[in-house]
Amino acid sequence: MAESTPALSQTAFVQQLNFWARDASNESAALLGAFALGMFAHLPDEGSSTPVSLEELAQRIGGTVRGTRSVIEPLVGLGFVRLEEGRGYSLPASSDFLRQEGFAARMREALEGWLVSAKLPEALRTGAPVEWRGGSRDLLGWYRQEFLAPRAPAPSPTAADYEDRAVRNFLRTQALVTSGTVGLLEAMVSGPRPLSELAKATGTQPEALRVLLGVLASMGLVRQEGDAFGFSELAGRSLDATSLPYFQRALPATMDYWEAFAHLDEAVTQRGFRLDLRDPETAKRIYQQNASRITGIFVSHLKLGRKAAELVASMRPLKDARVLDVGTGSGVWGAAFGLADPSVHVTYLDSEHVLEQVKPNIAKLKLDGRARYWAGDCLSVDYGESQYDVILLPQVIPALPPEELPRLFGQLARALRPQGLLLVSGYLLTDRRDGPLDALYFALRRYVSNEGDVLSMPDFRRLLEPVGLTSSRGFEMPIQQVVVASRGDVPWPAP
Ligand SMILES: C[S@@+](CC[C@H](N)C(=O)[O-])C[C@H]1O[C@@H](n2cnc3c(N)ncnc32)[C@H](O)[C@@H]1O
């Protein structure tokens, strides 16, 4: 078996690995979802007629505006669809293949296999076709055909690229997630092992496992040495005994969205959300898992929060500041501000069950003497007037219904003291909302689970200016972006 050895740096490899663990399947979902929605039939050729506006496109495919936008934005970001500023969407000549029936049929077939692919652990255990809707599907045969057999030539390099992202990316994600589930990654972490030994350690059939190892080799993760299989050099350096558990912890979250993505078209046309985070029980389950995952990466997020606290301290003193951390999660952002100055007092606001996970984190940092825990719904609590010097909204906007944001921003602006700062962290889209791609995939996940939106700087200004926060700027931070807003009474830091 030949190992594909992409000439990647260590950093690029880790990025690629994280992409496969999550965003690769989000990308497939957008590219396949566009077909399920029949989107391409409604896009005019670039330059030949008037581009279609978002609202009109939504109407033509029978979808909501937000849903249509969530699907088409990644297509624009990838260059398959053109967005003509202020006019609308069209198809460039290089995307002609998107209207060919043969290509569309291949996409529909892949989408039909989306849910079956989640049965990969079962296929590995039995080595046989899996039961599916009263019949059976040869899942391992499908993987062999997509990754290990010679490929029929695509109509063009752009078509080959689309096909690979749409059809193979979610299969790659599934292969990686399954490698975690069956314990294959763990079994390889100590070094190469014979196929029979790996099969025994993972409870899988050797010949079935060989297929999975072949797929992982095509992704540059696995190398064969004689009869033994182990991590490639880059994978070995990226996934050691310390980092592997951390990497694997992110994998189940990908599967939380699997069913929802199989029915993305239904969300767009009928507002039918298979994973609905507006349902209190679902929200409780997902946010609790999220808080415990963030607790696991507390240290790196604390560093980020401390950088943000330094930024704020460079604009105004933090002495005696009252800080409010809205949607605190693990408490990490509020804690960073608590650590920035021994006189800072922090209020941690989240739902009761999440706050239970915050308290030990804050106690460990000896910040509990300057902490207040506020259990409530951030959309209905009373923030009062002129109460806080700094209000933090770290990664919370995408969890909130977009229609609630104008009112929330109004209340938060009112709760800010003079020289107060509102600090929002998370992804920030480009002004045209055509990137960065990982932010667009994150936004698509928020959409398919009936959550909030990811915003651009113009989107933020439309919310901030009407409530008097007339001065705002985006700042690049190590993992996320930060938007800082004031009433114009705090000077910006010197460049
Ligand atoms: C993605 S997490 C971010 C956690 C944390 N701020 C961070 O950056 O690590 C979103 C948090 O917002 C909280 N949240 C969502 N909706 C909320 C609401 N209506 N009221 C209060 N908290 C909410 C969730 O419980 C969750 O802890």
Short mmCIF file of C-alpha atoms and ligand atoms in Angstrom, two decimals:
data_model
loop_
_atom_site.label_atom_id
_atom_site.label_comp_id
_atom_site.label_asym_id
_atom_site.label_seq_id
_atom_site.Cartn_x
_atom_site.Cartn_y
_atom_site.Cartn_z
CA MET A 1 0.00 0.00 0.00
CA ALA A 2 1.49 3.32 -0.99
CA GLU A 3 1.48 6.09 1.53
CA SER A 4 0.58 9.47 0.17
CA THR A 5 3.21 11.79 1.54
CA PRO A 6 1.97 15.32 1.23
CA ALA A 7 4.76 17.82 1.70
CA LEU A 8 3.15 19.44 4.70
CA SER A 9 4.71 21.24 7.61
CA GLN A 10 3.83 20.08 11.09
CA THR A 11 1.51 23.07 11.62
CA ALA A 12 -0.22 22.54 8.28
CA PHE A 13 -0.67 18.85 9.08
CA VAL A 14 -2.32 19.62 12.44
CA GLN A 15 -4.61 22.11 10.69
CA GLN A 16 -5.47 19.46 8.11
CA LEU A 17 -6.15 16.91 10.84
CA ASN A 18 -8.51 19.30 12.63
CA PHE A 19 -10.19 20.07 9.31
CA TRP A 20 -10.86 16.36 8.73
CA ALA A 21 -12.10 15.91 12.26
CA ARG A 22 -14.92 18.39 11.77
CA ASP A 23 -15.03 20.96 8.98
CA ALA A 24 -14.48 18.52 6.11
CA SER A 25 -17.95 17.10 6.75
CA ASN A 26 -19.43 20.61 7.11
CA GLU A 27 -17.96 21.44 3.71
CA SER A 28 -19.48 18.29 2.15
CA ALA A 29 -22.83 19.18 3.74
CA ALA A 30 -22.90 22.60 2.03
CA LEU A 31 -21.80 21.23 -1.35
CA LEU A 32 -24.28 18.32 -1.28
CA GLY A 33 -27.03 20.43 0.32
CA ALA A 34 -26.88 22.91 -2.58
CA PHE A 35 -27.77 20.01 -4.91
CA ALA A 36 -30.55 18.73 -2.67
CA LEU A 37 -32.00 22.25 -2.79
CA GLY A 38 -31.67 22.45 -6.58
CA MET A 39 -29.79 25.72 -6.12
CA PHE A 40 -27.73 25.65 -9.30
CA ALA A 41 -30.75 25.57 -11.61
CA HIS A 42 -31.63 29.05 -10.32
CA LEU A 43 -28.25 30.73 -10.68
CA PRO A 44 -27.70 32.65 -13.92
CA ASP A 45 -24.39 32.46 -15.80
CA GLU A 46 -21.89 35.02 -14.68
CA GLY A 47 -21.96 38.03 -16.98
CA SER A 48 -24.90 36.83 -19.11
CA SER A 49 -27.83 38.22 -17.12
CA THR A 50 -28.70 39.86 -13.82
CA PRO A 51 -27.33 37.96 -10.81
CA VAL A 52 -29.97 36.60 -8.47
CA SER A 53 -30.32 38.29 -5.07
CA LEU A 54 -30.26 36.25 -1.89
CA GLU A 55 -33.94 36.93 -1.22
CA GLU A 56 -34.94 35.90 -4.72
CA LEU A 57 -32.82 32.76 -4.64
CA ALA A 58 -34.39 31.81 -1.30
CA GLN A 59 -37.82 32.27 -2.81
CA ARG A 60 -36.97 30.24 -5.90
CA ILE A 61 -35.72 27.24 -3.92
CA GLY A 62 -38.55 27.59 -1.38
CA GLY A 63 -36.14 28.23 1.49
CA THR A 64 -35.60 30.74 4.25
CA VAL A 65 -33.20 33.61 3.60
CA ARG A 66 -30.90 32.66 6.46
CA GLY A 67 -30.84 28.98 5.46
CA THR A 68 -30.14 29.79 1.82
CA ARG A 69 -27.37 32.16 2.86
CA SER A 70 -25.76 29.55 5.15
CA VAL A 71 -25.49 27.09 2.26
CA ILE A 72 -24.39 29.48 -0.47
CA GLU A 73 -21.78 31.44 1.51
CA PRO A 74 -19.29 28.53 1.67
CA LEU A 75 -19.80 27.98 -2.09
CA VAL A 76 -18.83 31.60 -2.67
CA GLY A 77 -15.89 31.25 -0.27
CA LEU A 78 -14.66 28.22 -2.25
CA GLY A 79 -15.06 30.06 -5.59
CA PHE A 80 -17.75 27.74 -7.07
CA VAL A 81 -20.37 30.53 -7.01
CA ARG A 82 -19.76 34.21 -7.70
CA LEU A 83 -21.07 37.00 -5.46
CA GLU A 84 -21.30 40.28 -7.36
CA GLU A 85 -21.16 43.06 -4.81
CA GLY A 86 -24.57 44.53 -4.05
CA ARG A 87 -26.18 42.56 -6.90
CA GLY A 88 -26.30 38.88 -6.17
CA TYR A 89 -25.12 35.42 -7.08
CA SER A 90 -24.20 33.82 -10.40
CA LEU A 91 -22.31 30.79 -11.74
CA PRO A 92 -18.87 31.29 -13.29
CA ALA A 93 -18.15 29.38 -16.53
CA SER A 94 -15.75 27.09 -14.62
CA SER A 95 -18.78 25.81 -12.63
CA ASP A 96 -20.80 24.72 -15.69
CA PHE A 97 -20.49 21.08 -14.61
CA LEU A 98 -22.80 21.83 -11.66
CA ARG A 99 -25.75 21.83 -14.06
CA GLN A 100 -24.89 18.47 -15.68
CA GLU A 101 -27.33 15.70 -14.81
CA GLY A 102 -24.62 13.02 -14.44
CA PHE A 103 -22.75 15.13 -11.89
CA ALA A 104 -25.96 15.93 -10.00
CA ALA A 105 -26.85 12.22 -9.85
CA ARG A 106 -23.44 11.41 -8.32
CA MET A 107 -24.01 14.11 -5.68
CA ARG A 108 -27.50 12.79 -4.84
CA GLU A 109 -26.10 9.29 -4.48
CA ALA A 110 -23.41 10.52 -2.08
CA LEU A 111 -25.99 12.35 0.01
CA GLU A 112 -28.05 9.16 0.22
CA GLY A 113 -24.99 7.47 1.72
CA TRP A 114 -24.41 10.18 4.35
CA LEU A 115 -26.31 8.46 7.16
CA VAL A 116 -25.11 4.97 6.21
CA SER A 117 -21.52 6.13 6.59
CA ALA A 118 -22.12 6.48 10.35
CA LYS A 119 -22.34 2.69 10.43
CA LEU A 120 -18.62 2.36 9.68
CA PRO A 121 -17.77 1.02 13.18
CA GLU A 122 -20.34 -1.77 12.64
CA ALA A 123 -18.96 -2.57 9.18
CA LEU A 124 -15.47 -2.87 10.67
CA ARG A 125 -16.64 -5.17 13.44
CA THR A 126 -18.54 -7.53 11.13
CA GLY A 127 -16.58 -7.08 7.92
CA ALA A 128 -19.94 -7.40 6.13
CA PRO A 129 -22.42 -5.04 4.42
CA VAL A 130 -24.52 -3.07 6.90
CA GLU A 131 -28.28 -3.19 7.17
CA TRP A 132 -29.90 -0.09 5.81
CA ARG A 133 -33.59 0.73 5.48
CA GLY A 134 -34.67 -2.86 5.03
CA GLY A 135 -31.83 -3.67 2.62
CA SER A 136 -28.06 -3.72 2.88
CA ARG A 137 -25.22 -1.40 1.82
CA ASP A 138 -21.63 -2.41 1.15
CA LEU A 139 -20.06 0.45 3.08
CA LEU A 140 -16.54 -0.95 2.98
CA GLY A 141 -16.92 -1.48 -0.78
CA TRP A 142 -17.91 2.15 -1.12
CA TYR A 143 -14.82 3.29 0.81
CA ARG A 144 -12.64 1.01 -1.36
CA GLN A 145 -14.13 2.46 -4.53
CA GLU A 146 -13.73 6.10 -3.41
CA PHE A 147 -10.23 5.88 -1.94
CA LEU A 148 -8.42 2.74 -3.04
CA ALA A 149 -9.54 2.12 -6.64
CA PRO A 150 -8.55 4.05 -9.78
CA ARG A 151 -10.80 7.05 -10.37
CA ALA A 152 -12.78 7.94 -13.48
CA PRO A 153 -11.60 11.30 -14.82
CA ALA A 154 -13.77 14.30 -13.84
CA PRO A 155 -14.98 16.79 -16.51
CA SER A 156 -12.49 19.44 -15.29
CA PRO A 157 -10.07 20.15 -12.41
CA THR A 158 -12.77 22.34 -10.80
CA ALA A 159 -15.29 19.50 -11.08
CA ALA A 160 -12.74 17.07 -9.58
CA ASP A 161 -12.19 19.49 -6.71
CA TYR A 162 -15.94 19.87 -6.07
CA GLU A 163 -16.45 16.12 -6.23
CA ASP A 164 -13.61 15.41 -3.81
CA ARG A 165 -14.86 17.95 -1.27
CA ALA A 166 -18.51 16.90 -1.58
CA VAL A 167 -18.20 13.13 -1.80
CA ARG A 168 -14.96 12.20 -0.06
CA ASN A 169 -14.56 14.81 2.65
CA PHE A 170 -17.38 13.56 4.84
CA LEU A 171 -16.16 10.00 4.31
CA ARG A 172 -12.72 11.16 5.54
CA THR A 173 -14.30 12.73 8.61
CA GLN A 174 -16.22 9.53 9.26
CA ALA A 175 -13.05 7.44 8.84
CA LEU A 176 -11.19 9.61 11.34
CA VAL A 177 -14.04 9.69 13.88
CA THR A 178 -14.43 5.91 13.56
CA SER A 179 -10.68 5.44 14.10
CA GLY A 180 -11.20 7.21 17.41
CA THR A 181 -14.36 5.27 18.29
CA VAL A 182 -12.93 1.81 17.72
CA GLY A 183 -9.67 2.70 19.49
CA LEU A 184 -7.45 2.49 16.40
CA LEU A 185 -5.67 5.80 17.02
CA GLU A 186 -4.96 4.77 20.58
CA ALA A 187 -3.72 1.36 19.44
CA MET A 188 -1.19 2.97 17.08
CA VAL A 189 0.09 5.67 19.42
CA SER A 190 2.86 3.50 20.87
CA GLY A 191 4.24 2.54 17.45
CA PRO A 192 3.52 0.34 14.39
CA ARG A 193 1.74 -2.97 15.02
CA PRO A 194 0.81 -5.94 12.80
CA LEU A 195 -2.65 -5.84 11.23
CA SER A 196 -3.81 -8.88 13.22
CA GLU A 197 -2.82 -7.24 16.49
CA LEU A 198 -4.55 -3.96 15.59
CA ALA A 199 -7.69 -5.88 14.59
CA LYS A 200 -7.68 -7.69 17.96
CA ALA A 201 -7.12 -4.47 19.91
CA THR A 202 -10.00 -2.73 18.11
CA GLY A 203 -12.43 -5.67 17.88
CA THR A 204 -12.54 -5.41 14.08
CA GLN A 205 -12.11 -7.80 11.14
CA PRO A 206 -8.55 -7.59 9.73
CA GLU A 207 -9.54 -7.20 6.07
CA ALA A 208 -12.14 -4.57 6.97
CA LEU A 209 -9.57 -2.75 9.08
CA ARG A 210 -7.15 -2.85 6.15
CA VAL A 211 -9.65 -0.71 4.20
CA LEU A 212 -9.80 1.89 6.97
CA LEU A 213 -5.99 1.90 7.26
CA GLY A 214 -5.80 2.42 3.49
CA VAL A 215 -8.11 5.43 3.73
CA LEU A 216 -6.05 6.87 6.59
CA ALA A 217 -2.88 6.28 4.54
CA SER A 218 -4.40 8.22 1.63
CA MET A 219 -4.91 11.06 4.15
CA GLY A 220 -1.22 10.92 5.15
CA LEU A 221 -2.00 9.65 8.66
CA VAL A 222 -0.86 6.06 8.42
CA ARG A 223 2.22 4.28 7.09
CA GLN A 224 2.68 0.59 6.37
CA GLU A 225 6.01 -1.06 7.25
CA GLY A 226 5.98 -4.70 6.12
CA ASP A 227 2.95 -6.21 7.82
CA ALA A 228 2.79 -3.47 10.46
CA PHE A 229 0.77 -0.27 10.38
CA GLY A 230 1.53 2.85 12.38
CA PHE A 231 1.28 6.60 12.30
CA SER A 232 3.11 8.45 9.56
CA GLU A 233 5.95 10.62 10.80
CA LEU A 234 3.80 13.79 10.84
CA ALA A 235 0.86 12.00 12.52
CA GLY A 236 3.21 10.50 15.10
CA ARG A 237 4.55 13.93 15.95
CA SER A 238 1.04 15.46 16.09
CA LEU A 239 -0.71 12.68 18.01
CA ASP A 240 1.30 11.45 20.96
CA ALA A 241 0.04 9.93 24.22
CA THR A 242 -0.57 13.43 25.67
CA SER A 243 -2.25 15.14 22.71
CA LEU A 244 -4.31 12.17 21.47
CA PRO A 245 -6.94 12.20 24.28
CA TYR A 246 -7.42 15.94 23.72
CA PHE A 247 -7.81 15.45 19.96
CA GLN A 248 -10.22 12.54 20.43
CA ARG A 249 -12.41 14.51 22.80
CA ALA A 250 -13.51 16.75 19.91
CA LEU A 251 -14.63 13.85 17.71
CA PRO A 252 -18.03 12.96 19.29
CA ALA A 253 -19.20 16.57 18.78
CA THR A 254 -18.84 16.06 15.03
CA MET A 255 -21.25 13.14 15.25
CA ASP A 256 -23.82 15.24 17.15
CA TYR A 257 -24.44 17.07 13.86
CA TRP A 258 -24.32 14.07 11.50
CA GLU A 259 -28.04 13.44 11.19
CA ALA A 260 -28.85 17.16 11.00
CA PHE A 261 -26.47 17.59 8.05
CA ALA A 262 -28.08 14.68 6.18
CA HIS A 263 -31.27 16.76 6.21
CA LEU A 264 -29.83 20.23 5.66
CA ASP A 265 -32.29 20.85 2.80
CA GLU A 266 -35.19 20.16 5.15
CA ALA A 267 -33.87 22.79 7.58
CA VAL A 268 -33.66 25.34 4.75
CA THR A 269 -37.08 24.68 3.25
CA GLN A 270 -39.18 23.62 6.24
CA ARG A 271 -37.23 24.91 9.23
CA GLY A 272 -37.05 21.25 10.31
CA PHE A 273 -34.05 21.01 12.62
CA ARG A 274 -33.02 17.45 13.52
CA LEU A 275 -30.70 18.89 16.20
CA ASP A 276 -32.61 21.79 17.72
CA LEU A 277 -30.68 23.77 20.30
CA ARG A 278 -33.75 25.85 21.02
CA ASP A 279 -35.12 22.73 22.66
CA PRO A 280 -34.11 23.09 26.35
CA GLU A 281 -33.15 19.42 26.87
CA THR A 282 -30.99 19.31 23.73
CA ALA A 283 -29.37 22.63 24.66
CA LYS A 284 -28.62 21.34 28.14
CA ARG A 285 -26.94 18.20 26.78
CA ILE A 286 -24.86 19.96 24.13
CA TYR A 287 -23.81 22.98 26.23
CA GLN A 288 -22.87 20.80 29.20
CA GLN A 289 -20.60 18.70 26.94
CA ASN A 290 -19.24 21.92 25.50
CA ALA A 291 -18.45 23.40 28.92
CA SER A 292 -16.64 20.24 29.99
CA ARG A 293 -14.66 20.20 26.70
CA ILE A 294 -13.67 23.83 27.18
CA THR A 295 -12.70 23.02 30.75
CA GLY A 296 -10.34 20.49 29.14
CA ILE A 297 -8.69 23.22 27.06
CA PHE A 298 -8.96 25.82 29.80
CA VAL A 299 -5.26 26.69 29.71
CA SER A 300 -5.07 27.71 26.04
CA HIS A 301 -8.32 29.69 26.28
CA LEU A 302 -7.12 31.34 29.46
CA LYS A 303 -4.07 32.59 27.53
CA LEU A 304 -6.39 34.01 24.88
CA GLY A 305 -8.61 35.65 27.50
CA ARG A 306 -5.55 37.16 29.17
CA LYS A 307 -4.46 38.69 25.87
CA ALA A 308 -7.93 40.23 25.54
CA ALA A 309 -7.66 41.54 29.11
CA GLU A 310 -4.29 43.11 28.19
CA LEU A 311 -5.95 44.76 25.19
CA VAL A 312 -8.69 46.23 27.42
CA ALA A 313 -6.10 47.31 30.02
CA SER A 314 -4.24 49.16 27.26
CA MET A 315 -7.43 51.18 26.64
CA ARG A 316 -8.62 51.83 30.19
CA PRO A 317 -7.49 50.88 33.73
CA LEU A 318 -8.91 47.64 35.12
CA LYS A 319 -8.50 48.70 38.76
CA ASP A 320 -11.77 48.03 40.65
CA ALA A 321 -13.46 47.15 37.37
CA ARG A 322 -16.73 45.24 37.47
CA VAL A 323 -16.75 42.67 34.71
CA LEU A 324 -19.74 40.69 33.43
CA ASP A 325 -19.08 37.45 31.52
CA VAL A 326 -22.25 36.58 29.59
CA GLY A 327 -22.56 32.89 28.57
CA THR A 328 -19.46 32.12 30.58
CA GLY A 329 -19.25 28.37 29.69
CA SER A 330 -16.21 27.20 31.64
CA GLY A 331 -15.68 30.65 33.18
CA VAL A 332 -12.40 31.04 31.33
CA TRP A 333 -12.88 34.57 29.96
CA GLY A 334 -14.12 36.08 33.21
CA ALA A 335 -11.26 34.31 35.01
CA ALA A 336 -8.72 35.90 32.66
CA PHE A 337 -10.02 39.35 33.63
CA GLY A 338 -10.06 38.34 37.32
CA LEU A 339 -6.40 37.40 37.03
CA ALA A 340 -5.50 40.62 35.19
CA ASP A 341 -5.92 42.78 38.31
CA PRO A 342 -6.46 41.75 41.97
CA SER A 343 -9.24 44.34 42.40
CA VAL A 344 -11.40 43.16 39.49
CA HIS A 345 -14.78 41.66 40.40
CA VAL A 346 -16.37 39.24 37.91
CA THR A 347 -19.99 38.15 37.48
CA TYR A 348 -20.30 34.81 35.67
CA LEU A 349 -23.66 34.45 33.90
CA ASP A 350 -24.90 31.20 32.40
CA SER A 351 -27.56 28.58 33.05
CA GLU A 352 -27.49 26.85 36.42
CA HIS A 353 -26.17 23.48 35.22
CA VAL A 354 -23.29 25.13 33.34
CA LEU A 355 -22.36 27.27 36.35
CA GLU A 356 -21.81 24.09 38.38
CA GLN A 357 -18.83 23.42 36.10
CA VAL A 358 -17.58 27.00 36.41
CA LYS A 359 -17.29 27.09 40.19
CA PRO A 360 -14.44 24.55 40.60
CA ASN A 361 -12.48 26.25 37.79
CA ILE A 362 -12.74 29.62 39.51
CA ALA A 363 -11.95 28.17 42.95
CA LYS A 364 -8.82 26.48 41.55
CA LEU A 365 -7.56 29.90 40.45
CA LYS A 366 -8.44 31.35 43.86
CA LEU A 367 -10.77 33.84 42.24
CA ASP A 368 -13.92 32.78 44.10
CA GLY A 369 -13.62 35.62 46.63
CA ARG A 370 -14.16 38.09 43.77
CA ALA A 371 -16.79 36.10 41.89
CA ARG A 372 -20.55 36.25 41.63
CA TYR A 373 -22.43 33.43 39.95
CA TRP A 374 -25.58 34.49 38.16
CA ALA A 375 -27.82 31.68 36.94
CA GLY A 376 -30.20 32.92 34.28
CA ASP A 377 -31.17 33.31 30.67
CA CYS A 378 -29.08 36.11 29.21
CA LEU A 379 -32.01 37.08 26.98
CA SER A 380 -34.42 37.74 29.83
CA VAL A 381 -32.40 38.80 32.90
CA ASP A 382 -32.41 42.43 34.00
CA TYR A 383 -28.93 43.89 33.52
CA GLY A 384 -29.84 47.23 35.07
CA GLU A 385 -28.25 50.54 34.22
CA SER A 386 -24.60 51.59 34.47
CA GLN A 387 -23.51 48.45 36.31
CA TYR A 388 -20.38 47.16 34.55
CA ASP A 389 -17.08 48.52 33.24
CA VAL A 390 -16.48 45.60 30.90
CA ILE A 391 -19.06 43.22 29.44
CA LEU A 392 -17.78 40.06 27.78
CA LEU A 393 -19.68 38.05 25.18
CA PRO A 394 -17.20 35.25 24.43
CA GLN A 395 -18.42 32.88 21.71
CA VAL A 396 -22.01 33.48 22.70
CA ILE A 397 -23.55 35.37 19.76
CA PRO A 398 -23.63 32.19 17.62
CA ALA A 399 -25.64 30.50 20.38
CA LEU A 400 -28.37 33.15 20.42
CA PRO A 401 -31.36 33.64 18.10
CA PRO A 402 -30.37 36.46 15.68
CA GLU A 403 -33.74 38.19 16.10
CA GLU A 404 -32.99 38.67 19.83
CA LEU A 405 -29.67 40.46 19.29
CA PRO A 406 -30.91 44.07 18.83
CA ARG A 407 -32.72 43.96 22.18
CA LEU A 408 -29.81 42.23 23.96
CA PHE A 409 -27.27 44.75 22.65
CA GLY A 410 -29.59 47.57 23.78
CA GLN A 411 -29.70 46.14 27.30
CA LEU A 412 -25.97 45.54 27.48
CA ALA A 413 -25.21 49.06 26.24
CA ARG A 414 -27.48 50.43 28.97
CA ALA A 415 -25.69 48.32 31.60
CA LEU A 416 -22.28 49.74 30.66
CA ARG A 417 -20.81 52.48 32.87
CA PRO A 418 -19.14 55.55 31.32
CA GLN A 419 -15.88 54.47 29.62
CA GLY A 420 -17.35 51.01 29.55
CA LEU A 421 -16.32 48.44 26.94
CA LEU A 422 -18.24 45.64 25.32
CA LEU A 423 -15.98 42.83 24.13
CA VAL A 424 -17.26 40.11 21.82
CA SER A 425 -15.03 37.20 20.89
CA GLY A 426 -15.33 34.39 18.38
CA TYR A 427 -15.26 34.17 14.62
CA LEU A 428 -15.51 37.36 12.59
CA LEU A 429 -16.51 37.10 8.93
CA THR A 430 -15.08 39.25 6.15
CA ASP A 431 -17.18 42.29 5.26
CA ARG A 432 -18.53 40.39 2.20
CA ARG A 433 -19.29 37.33 4.37
CA ASP A 434 -17.25 35.15 1.99
CA GLY A 435 -14.68 33.87 4.49
CA PRO A 436 -12.75 32.71 6.33
CA LEU A 437 -13.94 29.24 5.38
CA ASP A 438 -13.68 27.76 8.88
CA ALA A 439 -15.93 30.58 10.14
CA LEU A 440 -18.46 29.85 7.37
CA TYR A 441 -18.49 26.15 8.29
CA PHE A 442 -18.91 27.07 11.93
CA ALA A 443 -21.84 29.30 10.90
CA LEU A 444 -23.38 26.45 8.90
CA ARG A 445 -23.23 24.22 11.99
CA ARG A 446 -24.94 26.93 14.02
CA TYR A 447 -27.62 27.20 11.37
CA VAL A 448 -28.34 23.48 11.10
CA SER A 449 -28.77 23.25 14.87
CA ASN A 450 -31.15 26.26 14.93
CA GLU A 451 -28.66 28.42 16.80
CA GLY A 452 -27.36 31.91 16.14
CA ASP A 453 -25.29 33.51 13.43
CA VAL A 454 -21.68 34.47 12.82
CA LEU A 455 -21.29 38.15 12.03
CA SER A 456 -19.10 40.45 9.98
CA MET A 457 -17.92 43.87 11.15
CA PRO A 458 -20.70 45.63 9.15
CA ASP A 459 -23.23 43.23 10.80
CA PHE A 460 -21.85 44.21 14.22
CA ARG A 461 -22.01 47.92 13.44
CA ARG A 462 -25.67 47.58 12.45
CA LEU A 463 -26.33 46.24 15.97
CA LEU A 464 -23.96 48.47 17.93
CA GLU A 465 -24.53 51.92 16.46
CA PRO A 466 -28.29 52.16 17.12
CA VAL A 467 -27.68 51.45 20.84
CA GLY A 468 -25.03 54.17 21.16
CA LEU A 469 -21.93 51.98 20.86
CA THR A 470 -20.70 54.11 18.01
CA SER A 471 -17.05 53.19 18.12
CA SER A 472 -16.06 49.58 17.31
CA ARG A 473 -13.11 47.67 15.93
CA GLY A 474 -12.08 44.08 15.24
CA PHE A 475 -8.79 42.74 16.63
CA GLU A 476 -6.95 39.60 15.56
CA MET A 477 -6.10 37.29 18.48
CA PRO A 478 -4.23 33.95 18.42
CA ILE A 479 -7.28 31.61 18.03
CA GLN A 480 -10.20 33.97 17.60
CA GLN A 481 -11.08 37.52 16.71
CA VAL A 482 -12.28 40.08 19.20
CA VAL A 483 -14.63 42.99 18.58
CA VAL A 484 -14.42 45.86 21.05
CA ALA A 485 -17.06 48.58 21.23
CA SER A 486 -17.57 51.74 23.29
CA ARG A 487 -19.62 54.91 23.23
CA GLY A 488 -16.60 56.65 21.72
CA ASP A 489 -15.38 57.74 25.17
CA VAL A 490 -12.38 55.34 25.31
CA PRO A 491 -9.35 55.93 23.08
CA TRP A 492 -8.12 53.06 20.88
CA PRO A 493 -4.71 51.62 21.80
CA ALA A 494 -1.75 53.06 19.95
CA PRO A 495 -1.00 50.85 16.90
C1 LIG B 1 -20.10 28.24 22.92
S1 LIG B 1 -20.31 28.41 24.62
C2 LIG B 1 -19.09 29.63 25.02
C3 LIG B 1 -18.57 29.48 26.41
C4 LIG B 1 -17.51 30.50 26.86
N1 LIG B 1 -18.00 31.85 26.83
C5 LIG B 1 -16.23 30.40 26.07
O1 LIG B 1 -15.93 31.27 25.27
O2 LIG B 1 -15.51 29.42 26.25
C6 LIG B 1 -21.83 29.34 24.74
C7 LIG B 1 -22.30 29.47 26.15
O3 LIG B 1 -23.43 30.33 26.15
C8 LIG B 1 -24.38 29.81 27.07
N2 LIG B 1 -25.70 30.27 26.66
C9 LIG B 1 -26.35 30.01 25.50
N3 LIG B 1 -27.55 30.59 25.50
C10 LIG B 1 -27.66 31.22 26.70
C11 LIG B 1 -28.69 31.98 27.30
N4 LIG B 1 -29.82 32.24 26.65
N5 LIG B 1 -28.47 32.47 28.54
C12 LIG B 1 -27.32 32.22 29.20
N6 LIG B 1 -26.31 31.49 28.67
C13 LIG B 1 -26.48 31.00 27.44
C14 LIG B 1 -24.23 28.31 26.98
O4 LIG B 1 -24.71 27.66 28.15
C15 LIG B 1 -22.74 28.15 26.79
O5 LIG B 1 -22.08 27.98 28.01
#
